[in-house]
XYZ file of C-alpha atoms in Angstrom:
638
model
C 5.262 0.310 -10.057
C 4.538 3.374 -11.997
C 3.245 6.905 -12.097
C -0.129 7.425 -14.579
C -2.029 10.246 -15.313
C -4.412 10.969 -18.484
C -6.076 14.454 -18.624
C -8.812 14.718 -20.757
C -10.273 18.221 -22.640
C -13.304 18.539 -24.368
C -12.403 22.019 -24.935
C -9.460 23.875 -26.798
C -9.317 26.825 -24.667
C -8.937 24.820 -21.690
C -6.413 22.142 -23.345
C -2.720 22.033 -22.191
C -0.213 19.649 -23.907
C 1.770 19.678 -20.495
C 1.070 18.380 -17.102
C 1.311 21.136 -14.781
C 5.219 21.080 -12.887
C 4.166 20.036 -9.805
C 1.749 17.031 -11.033
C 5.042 15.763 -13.412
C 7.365 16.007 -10.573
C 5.058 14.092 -8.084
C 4.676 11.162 -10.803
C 8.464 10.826 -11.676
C 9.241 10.345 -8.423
C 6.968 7.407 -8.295
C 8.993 6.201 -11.687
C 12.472 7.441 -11.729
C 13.465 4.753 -14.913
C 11.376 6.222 -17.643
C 8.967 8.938 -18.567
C 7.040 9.273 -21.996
C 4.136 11.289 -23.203
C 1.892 10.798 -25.605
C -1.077 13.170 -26.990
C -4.472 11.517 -28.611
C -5.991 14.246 -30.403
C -9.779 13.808 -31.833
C -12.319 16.536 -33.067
C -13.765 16.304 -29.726
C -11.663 15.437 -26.989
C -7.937 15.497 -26.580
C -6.141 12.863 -24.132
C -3.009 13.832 -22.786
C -1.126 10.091 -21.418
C 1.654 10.312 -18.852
C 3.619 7.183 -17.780
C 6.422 6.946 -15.231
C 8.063 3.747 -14.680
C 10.001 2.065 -11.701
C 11.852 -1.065 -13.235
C 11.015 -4.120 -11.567
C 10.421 -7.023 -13.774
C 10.930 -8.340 -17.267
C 12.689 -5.816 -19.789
C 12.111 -2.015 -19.085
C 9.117 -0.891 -20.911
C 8.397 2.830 -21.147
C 4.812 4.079 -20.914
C 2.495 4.779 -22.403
C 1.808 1.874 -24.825
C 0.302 2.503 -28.104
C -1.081 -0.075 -30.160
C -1.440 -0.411 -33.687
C -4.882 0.529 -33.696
C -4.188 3.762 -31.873
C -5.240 2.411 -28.529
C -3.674 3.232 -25.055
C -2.290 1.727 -21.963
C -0.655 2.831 -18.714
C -0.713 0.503 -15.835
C 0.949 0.198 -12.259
C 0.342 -3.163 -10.918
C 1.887 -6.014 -10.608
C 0.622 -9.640 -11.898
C 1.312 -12.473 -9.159
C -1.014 -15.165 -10.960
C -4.204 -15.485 -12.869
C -2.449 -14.445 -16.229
C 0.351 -15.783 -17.430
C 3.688 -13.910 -17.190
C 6.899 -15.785 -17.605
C 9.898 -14.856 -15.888
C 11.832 -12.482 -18.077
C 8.408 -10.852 -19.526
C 7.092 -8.043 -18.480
C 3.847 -7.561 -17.009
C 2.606 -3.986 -18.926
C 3.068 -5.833 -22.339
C 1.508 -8.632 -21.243
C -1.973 -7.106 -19.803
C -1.706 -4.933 -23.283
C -1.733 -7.856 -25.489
C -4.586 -9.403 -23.753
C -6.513 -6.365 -23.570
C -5.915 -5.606 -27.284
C -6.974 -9.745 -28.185
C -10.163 -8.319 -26.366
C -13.445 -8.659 -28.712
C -15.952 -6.783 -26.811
C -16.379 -5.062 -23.336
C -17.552 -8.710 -21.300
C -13.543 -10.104 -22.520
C -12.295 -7.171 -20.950
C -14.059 -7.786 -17.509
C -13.076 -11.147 -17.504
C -9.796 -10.074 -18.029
C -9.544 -8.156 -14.712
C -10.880 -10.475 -13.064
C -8.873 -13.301 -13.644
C -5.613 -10.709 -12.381
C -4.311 -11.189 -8.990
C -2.152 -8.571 -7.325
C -2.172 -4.909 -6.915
C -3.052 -2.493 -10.061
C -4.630 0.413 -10.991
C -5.025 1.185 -14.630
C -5.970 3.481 -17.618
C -6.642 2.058 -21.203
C -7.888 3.750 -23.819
C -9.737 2.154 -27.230
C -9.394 4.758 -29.801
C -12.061 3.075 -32.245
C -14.877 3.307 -29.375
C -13.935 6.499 -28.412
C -13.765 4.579 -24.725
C -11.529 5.267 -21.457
C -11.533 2.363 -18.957
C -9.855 3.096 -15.523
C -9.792 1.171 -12.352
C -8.212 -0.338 -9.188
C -7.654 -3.787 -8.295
C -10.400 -4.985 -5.187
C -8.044 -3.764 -2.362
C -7.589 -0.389 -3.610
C -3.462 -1.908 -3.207
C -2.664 0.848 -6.142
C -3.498 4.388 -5.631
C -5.593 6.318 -8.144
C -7.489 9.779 -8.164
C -9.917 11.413 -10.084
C -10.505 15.265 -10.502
C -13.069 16.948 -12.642
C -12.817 20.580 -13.212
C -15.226 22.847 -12.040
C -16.090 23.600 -15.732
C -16.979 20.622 -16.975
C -14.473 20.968 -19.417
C -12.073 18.200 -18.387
C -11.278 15.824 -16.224
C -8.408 13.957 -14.678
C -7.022 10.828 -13.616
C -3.400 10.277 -11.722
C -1.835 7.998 -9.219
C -1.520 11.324 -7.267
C -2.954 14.784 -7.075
C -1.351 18.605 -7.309
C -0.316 20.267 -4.841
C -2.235 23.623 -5.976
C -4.661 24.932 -3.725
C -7.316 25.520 -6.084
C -7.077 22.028 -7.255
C -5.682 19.912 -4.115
C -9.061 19.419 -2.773
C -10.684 18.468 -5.439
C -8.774 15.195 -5.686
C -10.719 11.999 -4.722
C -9.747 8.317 -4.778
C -11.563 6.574 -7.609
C -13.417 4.045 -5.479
C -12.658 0.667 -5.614
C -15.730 -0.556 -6.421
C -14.950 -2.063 -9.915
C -13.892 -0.644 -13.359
C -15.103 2.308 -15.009
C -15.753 3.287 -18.604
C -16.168 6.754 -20.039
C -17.511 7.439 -23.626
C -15.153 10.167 -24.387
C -17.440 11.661 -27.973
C -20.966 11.168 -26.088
C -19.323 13.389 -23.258
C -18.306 15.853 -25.196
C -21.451 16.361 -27.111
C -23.372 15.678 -24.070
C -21.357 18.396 -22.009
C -21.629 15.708 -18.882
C -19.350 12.797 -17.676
C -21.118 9.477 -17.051
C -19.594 6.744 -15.677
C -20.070 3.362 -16.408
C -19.647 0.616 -13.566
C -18.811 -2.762 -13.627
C -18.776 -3.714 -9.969
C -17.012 -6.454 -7.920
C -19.677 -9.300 -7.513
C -19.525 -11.749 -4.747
C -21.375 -15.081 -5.834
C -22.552 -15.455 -2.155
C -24.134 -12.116 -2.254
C -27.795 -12.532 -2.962
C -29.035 -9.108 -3.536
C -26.690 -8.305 -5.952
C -28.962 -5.614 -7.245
C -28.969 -3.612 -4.055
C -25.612 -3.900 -3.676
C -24.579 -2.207 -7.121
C -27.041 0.736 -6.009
C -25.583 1.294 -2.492
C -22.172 1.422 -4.613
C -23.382 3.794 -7.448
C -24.693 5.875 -4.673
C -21.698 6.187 -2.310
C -19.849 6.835 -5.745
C -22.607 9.772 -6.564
C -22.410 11.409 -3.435
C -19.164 12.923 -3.796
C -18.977 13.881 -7.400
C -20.024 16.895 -9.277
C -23.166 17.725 -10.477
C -22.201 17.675 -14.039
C -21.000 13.553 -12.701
C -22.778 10.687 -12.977
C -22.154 6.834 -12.272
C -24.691 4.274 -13.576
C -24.491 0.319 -13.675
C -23.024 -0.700 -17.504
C -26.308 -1.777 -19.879
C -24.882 -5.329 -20.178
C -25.115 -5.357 -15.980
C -21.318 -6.861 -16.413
C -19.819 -7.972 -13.054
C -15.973 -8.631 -12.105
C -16.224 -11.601 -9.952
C -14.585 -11.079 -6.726
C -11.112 -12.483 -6.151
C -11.009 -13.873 -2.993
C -13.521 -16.148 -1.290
C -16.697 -15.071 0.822
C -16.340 -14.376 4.366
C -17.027 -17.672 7.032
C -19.430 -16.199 9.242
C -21.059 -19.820 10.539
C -20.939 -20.195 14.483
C -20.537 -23.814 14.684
C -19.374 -25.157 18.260
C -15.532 -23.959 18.413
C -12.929 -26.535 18.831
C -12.501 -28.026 22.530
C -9.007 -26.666 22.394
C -10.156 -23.141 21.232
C -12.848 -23.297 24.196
C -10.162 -24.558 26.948
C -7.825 -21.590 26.113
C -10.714 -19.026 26.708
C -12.034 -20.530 30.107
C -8.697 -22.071 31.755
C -7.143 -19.342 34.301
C -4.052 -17.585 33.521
C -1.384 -19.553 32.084
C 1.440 -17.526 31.114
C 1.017 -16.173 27.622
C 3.774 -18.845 26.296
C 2.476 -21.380 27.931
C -1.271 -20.722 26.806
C 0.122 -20.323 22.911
C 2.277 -23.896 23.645
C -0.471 -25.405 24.953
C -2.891 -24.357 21.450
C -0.538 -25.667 19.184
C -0.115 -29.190 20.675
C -3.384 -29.959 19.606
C -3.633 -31.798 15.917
C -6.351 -29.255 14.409
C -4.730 -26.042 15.374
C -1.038 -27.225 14.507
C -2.631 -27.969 11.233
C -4.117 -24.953 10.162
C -1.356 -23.244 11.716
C 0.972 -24.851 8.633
C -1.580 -24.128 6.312
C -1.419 -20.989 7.189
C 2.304 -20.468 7.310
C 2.592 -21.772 3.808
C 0.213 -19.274 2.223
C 1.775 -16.487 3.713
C 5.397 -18.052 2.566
C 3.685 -18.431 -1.206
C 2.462 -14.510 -0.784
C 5.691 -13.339 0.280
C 7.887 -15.677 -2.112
C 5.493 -14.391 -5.201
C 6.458 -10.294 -3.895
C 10.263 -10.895 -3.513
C 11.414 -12.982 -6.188
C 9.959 -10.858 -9.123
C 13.299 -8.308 -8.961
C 16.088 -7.533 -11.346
C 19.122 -9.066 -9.602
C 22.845 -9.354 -10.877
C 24.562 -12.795 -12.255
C 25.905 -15.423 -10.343
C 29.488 -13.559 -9.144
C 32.880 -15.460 -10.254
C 34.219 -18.154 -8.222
C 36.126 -16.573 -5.336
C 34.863 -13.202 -5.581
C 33.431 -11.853 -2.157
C 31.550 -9.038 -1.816
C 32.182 -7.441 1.854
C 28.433 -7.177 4.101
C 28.494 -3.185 3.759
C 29.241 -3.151 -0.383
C 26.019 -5.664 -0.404
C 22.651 -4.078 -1.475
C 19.376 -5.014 -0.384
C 16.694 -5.647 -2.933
C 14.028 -5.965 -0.089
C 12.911 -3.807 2.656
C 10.453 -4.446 5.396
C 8.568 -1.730 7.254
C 9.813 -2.634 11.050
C 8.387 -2.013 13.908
C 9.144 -5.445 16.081
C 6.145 -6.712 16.497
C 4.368 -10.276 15.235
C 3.651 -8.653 11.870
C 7.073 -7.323 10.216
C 8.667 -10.580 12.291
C 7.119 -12.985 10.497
C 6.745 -11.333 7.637
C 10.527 -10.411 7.484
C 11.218 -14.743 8.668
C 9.234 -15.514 5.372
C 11.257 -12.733 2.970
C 14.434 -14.569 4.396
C 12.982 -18.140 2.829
C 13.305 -16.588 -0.256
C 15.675 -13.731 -0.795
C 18.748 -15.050 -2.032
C 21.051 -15.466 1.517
C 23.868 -13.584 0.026
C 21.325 -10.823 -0.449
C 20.822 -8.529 2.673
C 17.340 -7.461 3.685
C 16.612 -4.025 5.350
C 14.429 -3.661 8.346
C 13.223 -0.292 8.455
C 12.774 1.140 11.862
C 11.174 4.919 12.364
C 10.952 6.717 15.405
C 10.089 10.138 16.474
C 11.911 12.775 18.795
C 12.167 15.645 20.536
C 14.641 18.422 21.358
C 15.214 16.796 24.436
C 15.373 13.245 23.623
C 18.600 13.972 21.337
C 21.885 13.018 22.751
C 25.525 12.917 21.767
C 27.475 10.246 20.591
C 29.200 8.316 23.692
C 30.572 4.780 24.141
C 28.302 2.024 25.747
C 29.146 0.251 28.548
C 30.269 -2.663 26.315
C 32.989 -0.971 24.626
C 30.985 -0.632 21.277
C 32.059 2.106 19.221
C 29.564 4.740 18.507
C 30.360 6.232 15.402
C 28.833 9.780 14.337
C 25.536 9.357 12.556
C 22.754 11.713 11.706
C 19.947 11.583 9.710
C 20.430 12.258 5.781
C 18.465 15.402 5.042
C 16.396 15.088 2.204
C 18.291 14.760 -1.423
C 21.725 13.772 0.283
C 23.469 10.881 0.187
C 24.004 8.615 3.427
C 28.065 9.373 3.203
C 27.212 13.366 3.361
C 25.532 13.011 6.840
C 27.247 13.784 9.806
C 26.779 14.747 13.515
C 25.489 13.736 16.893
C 23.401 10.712 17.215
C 20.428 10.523 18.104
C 18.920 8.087 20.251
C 15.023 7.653 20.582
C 13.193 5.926 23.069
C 10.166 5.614 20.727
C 8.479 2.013 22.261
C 9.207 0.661 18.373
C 12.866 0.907 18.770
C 13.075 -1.335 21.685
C 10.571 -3.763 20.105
C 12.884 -3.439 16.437
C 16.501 -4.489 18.307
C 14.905 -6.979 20.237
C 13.274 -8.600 16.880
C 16.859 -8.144 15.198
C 18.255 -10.538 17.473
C 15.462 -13.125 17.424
C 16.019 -13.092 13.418
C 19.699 -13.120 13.698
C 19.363 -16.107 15.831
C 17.149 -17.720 13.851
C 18.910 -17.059 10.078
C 22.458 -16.096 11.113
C 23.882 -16.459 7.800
C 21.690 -13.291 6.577
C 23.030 -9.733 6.857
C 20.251 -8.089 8.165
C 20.641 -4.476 8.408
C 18.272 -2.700 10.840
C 17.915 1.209 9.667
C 17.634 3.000 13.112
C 15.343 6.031 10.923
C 15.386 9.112 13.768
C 12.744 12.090 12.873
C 13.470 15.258 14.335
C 10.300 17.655 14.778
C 11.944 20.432 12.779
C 12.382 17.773 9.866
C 8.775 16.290 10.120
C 7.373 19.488 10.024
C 9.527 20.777 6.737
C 8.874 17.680 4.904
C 5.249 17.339 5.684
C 4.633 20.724 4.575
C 6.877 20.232 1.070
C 6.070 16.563 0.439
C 3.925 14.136 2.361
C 0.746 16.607 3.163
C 0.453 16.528 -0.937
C 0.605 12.470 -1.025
C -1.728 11.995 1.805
C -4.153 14.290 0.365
C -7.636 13.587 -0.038
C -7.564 11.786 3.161
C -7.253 14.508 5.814
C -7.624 13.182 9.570
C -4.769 13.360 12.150
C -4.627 9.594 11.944
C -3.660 10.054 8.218
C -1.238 12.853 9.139
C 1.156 10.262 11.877
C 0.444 7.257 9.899
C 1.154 9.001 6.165
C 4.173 10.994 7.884
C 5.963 7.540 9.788
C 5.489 5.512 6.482
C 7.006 8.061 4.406
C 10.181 8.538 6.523
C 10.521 4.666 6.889
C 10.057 3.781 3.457
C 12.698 6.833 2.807
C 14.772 4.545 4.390
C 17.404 7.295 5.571
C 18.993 6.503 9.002
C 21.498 4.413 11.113
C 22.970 1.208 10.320
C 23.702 -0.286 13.568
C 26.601 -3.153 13.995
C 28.367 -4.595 16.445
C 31.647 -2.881 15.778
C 30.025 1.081 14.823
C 27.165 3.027 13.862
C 27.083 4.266 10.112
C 24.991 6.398 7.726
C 22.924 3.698 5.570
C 20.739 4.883 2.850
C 18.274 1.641 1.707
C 18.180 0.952 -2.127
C 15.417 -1.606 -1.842
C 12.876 -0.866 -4.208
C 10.308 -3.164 -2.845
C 8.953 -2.410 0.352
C 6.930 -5.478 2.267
C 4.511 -4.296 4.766
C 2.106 -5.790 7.482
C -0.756 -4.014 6.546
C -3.785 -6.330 6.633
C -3.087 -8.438 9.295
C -5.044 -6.433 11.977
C -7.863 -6.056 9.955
C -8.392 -9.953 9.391
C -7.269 -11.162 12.373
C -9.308 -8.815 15.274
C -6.219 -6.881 16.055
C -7.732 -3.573 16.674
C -9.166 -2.464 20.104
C -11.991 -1.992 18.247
C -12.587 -5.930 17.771
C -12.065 -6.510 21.368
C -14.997 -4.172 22.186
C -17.583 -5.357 19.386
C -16.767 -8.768 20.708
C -17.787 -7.653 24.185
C -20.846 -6.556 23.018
C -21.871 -8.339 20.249
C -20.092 -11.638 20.498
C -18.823 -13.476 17.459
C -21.444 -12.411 15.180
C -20.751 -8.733 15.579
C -17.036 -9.562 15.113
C -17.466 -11.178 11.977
C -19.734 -8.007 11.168
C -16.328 -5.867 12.362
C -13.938 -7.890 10.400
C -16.149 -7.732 6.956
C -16.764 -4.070 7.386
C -12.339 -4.013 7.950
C -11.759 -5.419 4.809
C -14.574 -3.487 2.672
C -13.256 0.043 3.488
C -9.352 -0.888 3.319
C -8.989 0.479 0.020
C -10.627 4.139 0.900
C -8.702 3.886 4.467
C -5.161 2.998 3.994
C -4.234 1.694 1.201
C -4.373 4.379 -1.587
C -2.562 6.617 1.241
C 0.223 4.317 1.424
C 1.063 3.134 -1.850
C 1.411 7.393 -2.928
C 3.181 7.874 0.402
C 5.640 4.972 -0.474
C 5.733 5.352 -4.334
C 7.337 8.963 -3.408
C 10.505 7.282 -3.234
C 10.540 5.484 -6.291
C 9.495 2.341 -3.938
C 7.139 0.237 -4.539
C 4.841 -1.004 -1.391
C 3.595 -4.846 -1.188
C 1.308 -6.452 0.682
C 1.652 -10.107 1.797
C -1.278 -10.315 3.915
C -3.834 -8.816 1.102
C -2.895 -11.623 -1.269
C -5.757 -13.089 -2.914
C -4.837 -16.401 -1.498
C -3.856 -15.321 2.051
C -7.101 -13.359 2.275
C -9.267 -16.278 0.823
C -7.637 -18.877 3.439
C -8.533 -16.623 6.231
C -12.271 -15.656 5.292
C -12.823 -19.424 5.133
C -11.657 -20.290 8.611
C -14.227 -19.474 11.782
C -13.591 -16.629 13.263
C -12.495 -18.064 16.424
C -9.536 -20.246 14.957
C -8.162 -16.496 13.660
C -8.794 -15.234 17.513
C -9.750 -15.577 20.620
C -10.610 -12.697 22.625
C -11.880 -14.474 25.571
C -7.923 -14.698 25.665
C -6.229 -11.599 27.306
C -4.702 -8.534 25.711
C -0.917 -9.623 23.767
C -2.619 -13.756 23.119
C -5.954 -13.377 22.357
C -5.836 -10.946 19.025
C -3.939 -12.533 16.053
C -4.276 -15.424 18.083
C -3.021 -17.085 14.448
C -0.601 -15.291 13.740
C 1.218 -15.436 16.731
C 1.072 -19.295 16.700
C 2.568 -18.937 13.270
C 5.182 -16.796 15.122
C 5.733 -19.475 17.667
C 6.111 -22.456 14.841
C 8.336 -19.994 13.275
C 10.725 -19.977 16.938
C 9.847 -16.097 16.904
C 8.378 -16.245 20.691
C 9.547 -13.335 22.094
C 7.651 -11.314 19.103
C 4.794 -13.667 19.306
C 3.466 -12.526 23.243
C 4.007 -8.730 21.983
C 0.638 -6.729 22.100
C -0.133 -4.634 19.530
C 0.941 -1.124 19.722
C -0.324 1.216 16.646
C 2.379 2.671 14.431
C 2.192 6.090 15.651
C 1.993 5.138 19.150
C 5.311 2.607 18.467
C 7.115 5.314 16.451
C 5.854 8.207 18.963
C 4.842 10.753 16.236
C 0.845 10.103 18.090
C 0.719 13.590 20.615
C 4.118 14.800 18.933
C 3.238 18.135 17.982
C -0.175 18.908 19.882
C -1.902 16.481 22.494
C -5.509 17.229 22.833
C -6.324 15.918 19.257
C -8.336 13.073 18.333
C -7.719 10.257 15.686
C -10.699 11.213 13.527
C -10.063 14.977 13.637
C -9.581 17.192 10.775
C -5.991 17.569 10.660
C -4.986 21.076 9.972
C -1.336 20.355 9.155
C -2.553 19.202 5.967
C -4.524 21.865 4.243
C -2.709 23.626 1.343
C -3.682 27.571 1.782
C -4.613 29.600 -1.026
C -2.370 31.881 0.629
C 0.396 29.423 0.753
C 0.102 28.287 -2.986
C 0.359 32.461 -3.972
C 3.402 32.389 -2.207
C 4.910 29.388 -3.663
C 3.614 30.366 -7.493
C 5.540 33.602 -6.756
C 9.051 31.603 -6.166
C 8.650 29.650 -9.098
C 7.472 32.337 -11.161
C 4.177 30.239 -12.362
C-alpha cells in the first residue's frame, strides 16, 4: 500500500515544488518505508509526483517510477491475479512494465481490466502529454481529486489537506472507470476535460445510457471550468466480476421448508439446511472461495527464514503479520478461521477488538473471582509505545466485547495450536474527541455524515491496534505490528444483512431485494470503502477485503438470491443465511446464531457524545473551521 499524490500547474505563479506540510505528513503515514519526489517540468504544465511506500511484497521499490522515456508511475494496489506476478517480484514494477509495453490507449484498458485486487493509480506518458488516474471497480483504494478555484491546477492524492480553504474541496474520484487528462490541450484550453473509460457489464444492454448517467453523476459535482466526456474510441474496461442472478426460479424445497416450518431453534433450523445435498454443496463452494480470497491477502507478506533447529521463540516475543478487525460476530469469525488456514501456525494473528466508554464505565484494576491476575493496562496514547502505558484498566461493556471473548474461545477451541492475541482496544471520550479533531476528521473527509464520524472513528482506533492483551495468567500493554488488516466489509451488502434488506423484502419481495443488493454493491466504493482504506492507511496499515474479491463477489452474484438468504427466516438465521452455514461447517456455532449488530452500535461509540442525531445527518464534529485552521497556521508559523 502506498501514499500518491501528483499536483499539476498550468501556471508559474501558482506552481510549488513542495507538497504543502500537512498533505506530506498525511501520505507518509500511509508509507512509512520510502518517500521520493520527482518534478516533470514542460513549457506548459509542471507535474509534481509524490510516492510513499508501505513494504509488502517483492523487493522495496521507491516511488515514483520513471521510465526511460520520461514517463511516470505511482500506484497503491495490490495484484491478486489477472497479471502475472511471481513471488519475490514486486507488483509496482510489474504494472510499469506492462503499461510501458503498452502501444496505444485500447492496450492500456485492457490492461486494467485484466487486474484483480484493490488499486488506485496515477501514470503519466510524457510523449502524449497524457495523465491517466483511476480506482479499481470497488473503489477498495482511496483516491481524491481537487481542482483549484482558479483553474490553475489541479490535484490528485490518496488523501486530502487538512486546510480549511481546501478540505472541502476534496472529492473521491468516482469509481466509474479510468480517466485521462491531456495535460498541453488543458493548458492552452484554460479547462480540464476528462476522458472516461467506464466499467462495462456485457449483460448491460443500454450501455449507452449507462455511460451518460455516469458522466453525469461525475459532472454534477465538479467545477465549472470541469468537464467529463466518454473517450472518442468509446473504450470500455470490462467489468471484473460476473452479472448479478436476479432469475426467480422456484427456490429449493429445502430453502422453502426453512421459511414456512414453525420455530425450530436457530441451530436446529441451520442443522437442518445443511443436511440437504444442494445446500451442503454450495455451502463448500462457498467456503473454498472465501479460503482462496483470504489465502491470496495473507500470504503475500515479507516474513523471516525458517529459525534454527531448537530455537523457540516465547508467544509474547512472536509478531503478528495479520490483523483482523474483531467484533465477534459471523464475519471477523470466519474470516479470522480462514486467515488461520494459511498464516504460518507459528505466526500469531491479532484480533482487534474496539470499544467505547465513558467516565463512568472506567474501573480499577481488581482480581476476578478466578484468581486471574489483572495486571495494570491502559491505553497507549498516541505516538507511545505499548511498554510506556500504564494505569487503571478499563473495562467496557460495549456489546462487541462480550461477542469478541466469546469468539476467542470458539477459535481457540477450534485451532489451539495458534496464539491468538485478542487486543481489548478501550476509547475514552476525552481521547476520541482529541484524535478526531487532530487526525481522523481529516481522513474521513469528504464524506461528512454522523455514520461516517462512529464508523471512520472505531476503524481508526482498531486498526491503531493500541490496547490490552488479555491471557490467562495477566493483562499487558500490546501494540499490533500487523501491517495487513483483513476486514468483513462486504458481507452485509451481498448477503441481505442490513435491516434495510429485511424491509425491501417485506415490501417488495425477492425482486426488490435483488434491486437492494445491486444498488449495495454499486455505491460501495463512494460509501465505505475510500473512507476506510485512508482511515486504515493512517497507520501505515494496509486494509483487505476478502469478501470484495473478484471471485468471492462473482460466486455470489451467480447464486439466487434466496440460497444467500432467507428472510422468511427470523432475525440472527435468516440474513447471511450463507454465511452462517459456512460458520456452522466451519464448527463456529455459537458465532453463527449471532444477529447482526452494526459496528458502532457493537463498539458503543453510536449516541456516545450526543443522542438525538440521526445516521444520515451532517456531522458537525467533522468540519475544519476557517477559524480553527488560523489558529493552527499561527502554531506552526505557516
Amino acid at each position: 500500500m502506498c501514499g500518491i499524490c501528483c499536483s499539476v500547474s498550468f501556471s508559474s505563479e501558482h506552481f510549488s515544488k513542495d507538497l504543502k506540510e500537512d498533505l506530506l505528513c498525511n501520505l507518509q503515514r500511509r508509507g512509512p518505508d520510502s518517500s521520493r519526489q520527482l518534478l516533470k517540468s514542460n513549457a506548459s504544465y509542471q507535474c509534481l509526483f509524490s510516492g510513499h511506500v508501505l513494504h509488502l511484497r517483492g523487493v522495496l521499490t521507491a516511488q515514483p517510477l520513471e521510465g526511460e522515456r520520461g514517463d511516470v508511475f505511482l500506484w497503491n494496489g495490490e495484484v491478486f491475479s489477472g497479471v502475472q506476478v511471481e513471488a519475490e517480484e514486486n507488483d509496482t514494477q510489474v504494472m510499469f512494465n506492462c503499461l510501458s509495453s503498452c502501444q496505444n490507449e485500447s492496450d492500456i484498458v485492457s490492461l486494467f481490466s485484466e487486474v484483480q485486487g484493490p488499486w488506485s493509480f496515477i501514470y503519466y506518458q510524457a510523449f502524449h502529454h497524457h495523465l491517466w488516474f483511476g480506482r479499481d471497480f470497488f473503489g477498495r483504494r482511496s483516491l481524491l481529486w481537487h481542482f483549484s478555484n482558479l483553474g490553475m491546477g489541479f490535484c490528485l492524492s490518496s488523501v486530502g489537506s487538512h486546510a480549511s480553504e481546501v478540505a472541502n474541496q476534496w472529492r473521491e474520484v468516482p469509481a466509474s472507470g479510468i480517466f485521462r487528462i491531456d495535460l498541453k490541450s488543458t493548458s492552452v484550453c484554460k479547462s480540464v476535460v476528462l476522458k472516461l473509460y467506464p466499467w462495462r457489464s456485457i449483460s448491460k444492454e443500454n450501455v449507452t445510457k449507462d455511460c451518460e448517467d455516469s458522466l453525469a453523476r461525475i459532472s454534477a459535482s465538479l467545477p465549472a471550468f470541469v468537464s467529463v466526456a466518454a473517450n472518442e474510441a468509446r473504450l470500455c474496461l470490462k467489468e471484473p466480476v460476473a452479472p448479478l442472478n436476479v432469475l426467480l426460479p422456484p427456490a429449493p424445497a429445502a430453502a422453502l421448508r426453512a421459511g414456512i416450518a414453525g420455530s425450530p431453534p436457530a441451530g436446529e433450523t441451520l442443522r437442518a439446511l445443511l443436511a440437504d445435498g444442494h445446500t451442503q454443496e454450495v455451502v463448500g463452494r462457498f467456503i473454498a472461495v472465501l479460503s482462496s480470497a483470504v489465502r491470496r491477502r495473507v500470504l503475500c507478506l515479507p516474513r523471516e527464514g525458517a529459525r534454527p533447529p531448537g530455537a523457540v521463540l516465547e508467544t509474547r516475543d512472536r509478531k503478528a503479520k495479520v490483523a483482523v478487525l474483531f467484533s465477534g460476530g459471523v464475519d471477523s469469525m470466519v474470516i479470522a478461521a480462514l486467515a488461520d488456514r494459511h498464516v504460518p501456525l507459528d505466526e500469531p494473528i491479532d484480533l482487534l477488538n474496539v470499544a467505547f466508554m465513558t467516565k463512568e464505565k472506567a474501573a480499577p484494576a481488581s482480581s476476578n473471582s478466578k484468581g486471574r491476575k489483572q495486571g495494570k493496562c491502559a491505553m497507549p496514547s498516541e505516538g507511545s509505545t505499548p511498554d510506556a502505558a500504564a494505569g487503571p484498566e478499563k473495562r467496557a461493556g460495549a456489546p462487541d466485547r462480550a461477542t469478541g471473548r466469546a469468539g476467542l474461545k470458539q477459535l481457540q477451541a477450534a485451532s489451539p495450536a495458534r496464539a491468538w492475541n485478542l487486543v481489548e482496544i478501550n476509547v475514552s471520550l476525552e481521547e476520541l474527541q482529541e484524535l478526531r479533531r487532530a487526525r481522523i476528521r481529516h481522513l474521513v473527509q469528504p464524506l461528512d455524515t454522523v455514520l461516517d464520524d462512529s464508523i471512520g472513528c472505531a476503524v481508526w482506533f482498531a486498526a491503531r491496534g493500541a490496547g490490552c492483551l488479555v491471557a490467562p495468567e495477566d493483562v499487558r500493554p500490546y501494540r499490533s505490528q500487523a501491517k495487513v488488516v483483513l476486514t468483513g466489509i462486504g458481507a452485509d451488502e451481498q448477503l441481505a444483512g442490513y435491516s434495510r434488506h429485511r424491509a425491501r423484502f417485506q415490501m417488495h419481495g425477492l425482486e426488490g431485494l435483488n434491486r437492494e443488493i445491486e444498488m449495495e454493491l454499486a455505491r460501495i466504493s463512494s460509501r465505505n470503502l475510500g473512507r476506510d482504506d485512508r482511515v486504515i492507511g493512517d497507520h501505515g496499515k494496509e486494509a483487505r477485503f476478502p469478501f470484495l474479491d473478484e471471485n468471492v463477489v462473482s460466486f455470489l452474484n451467480s447464486l439466487p438470491v434466496w440460497e444467500k438468504a432467507n428472510l422468511t427466516l427470523p432475525r440472527g438465521i435468516g440474513e447471511k443465511l450463507l454465511l452462517r452455514l459456512a460458520a456452522m461447517k466451519l464448527g463456529l456455532t455459537a458465532s453463527a446464531l449471532l444477529p447482526k449488530r452494526a459496528m458502532q452500535f457493537g463498539s458503543r461509540i453510536a449516541k456516545l457524545e450526543k443522542s438525538n442525531e440521526k445516521a444520515s445527518d451532517k456531522c458537525a464534529r467533522l468540519q475544519v473551521t476557517s477559524l480553527e485552521n488560523l489558529s493552527i497556521e499561527k502554531e506552526t508559523g505557516t
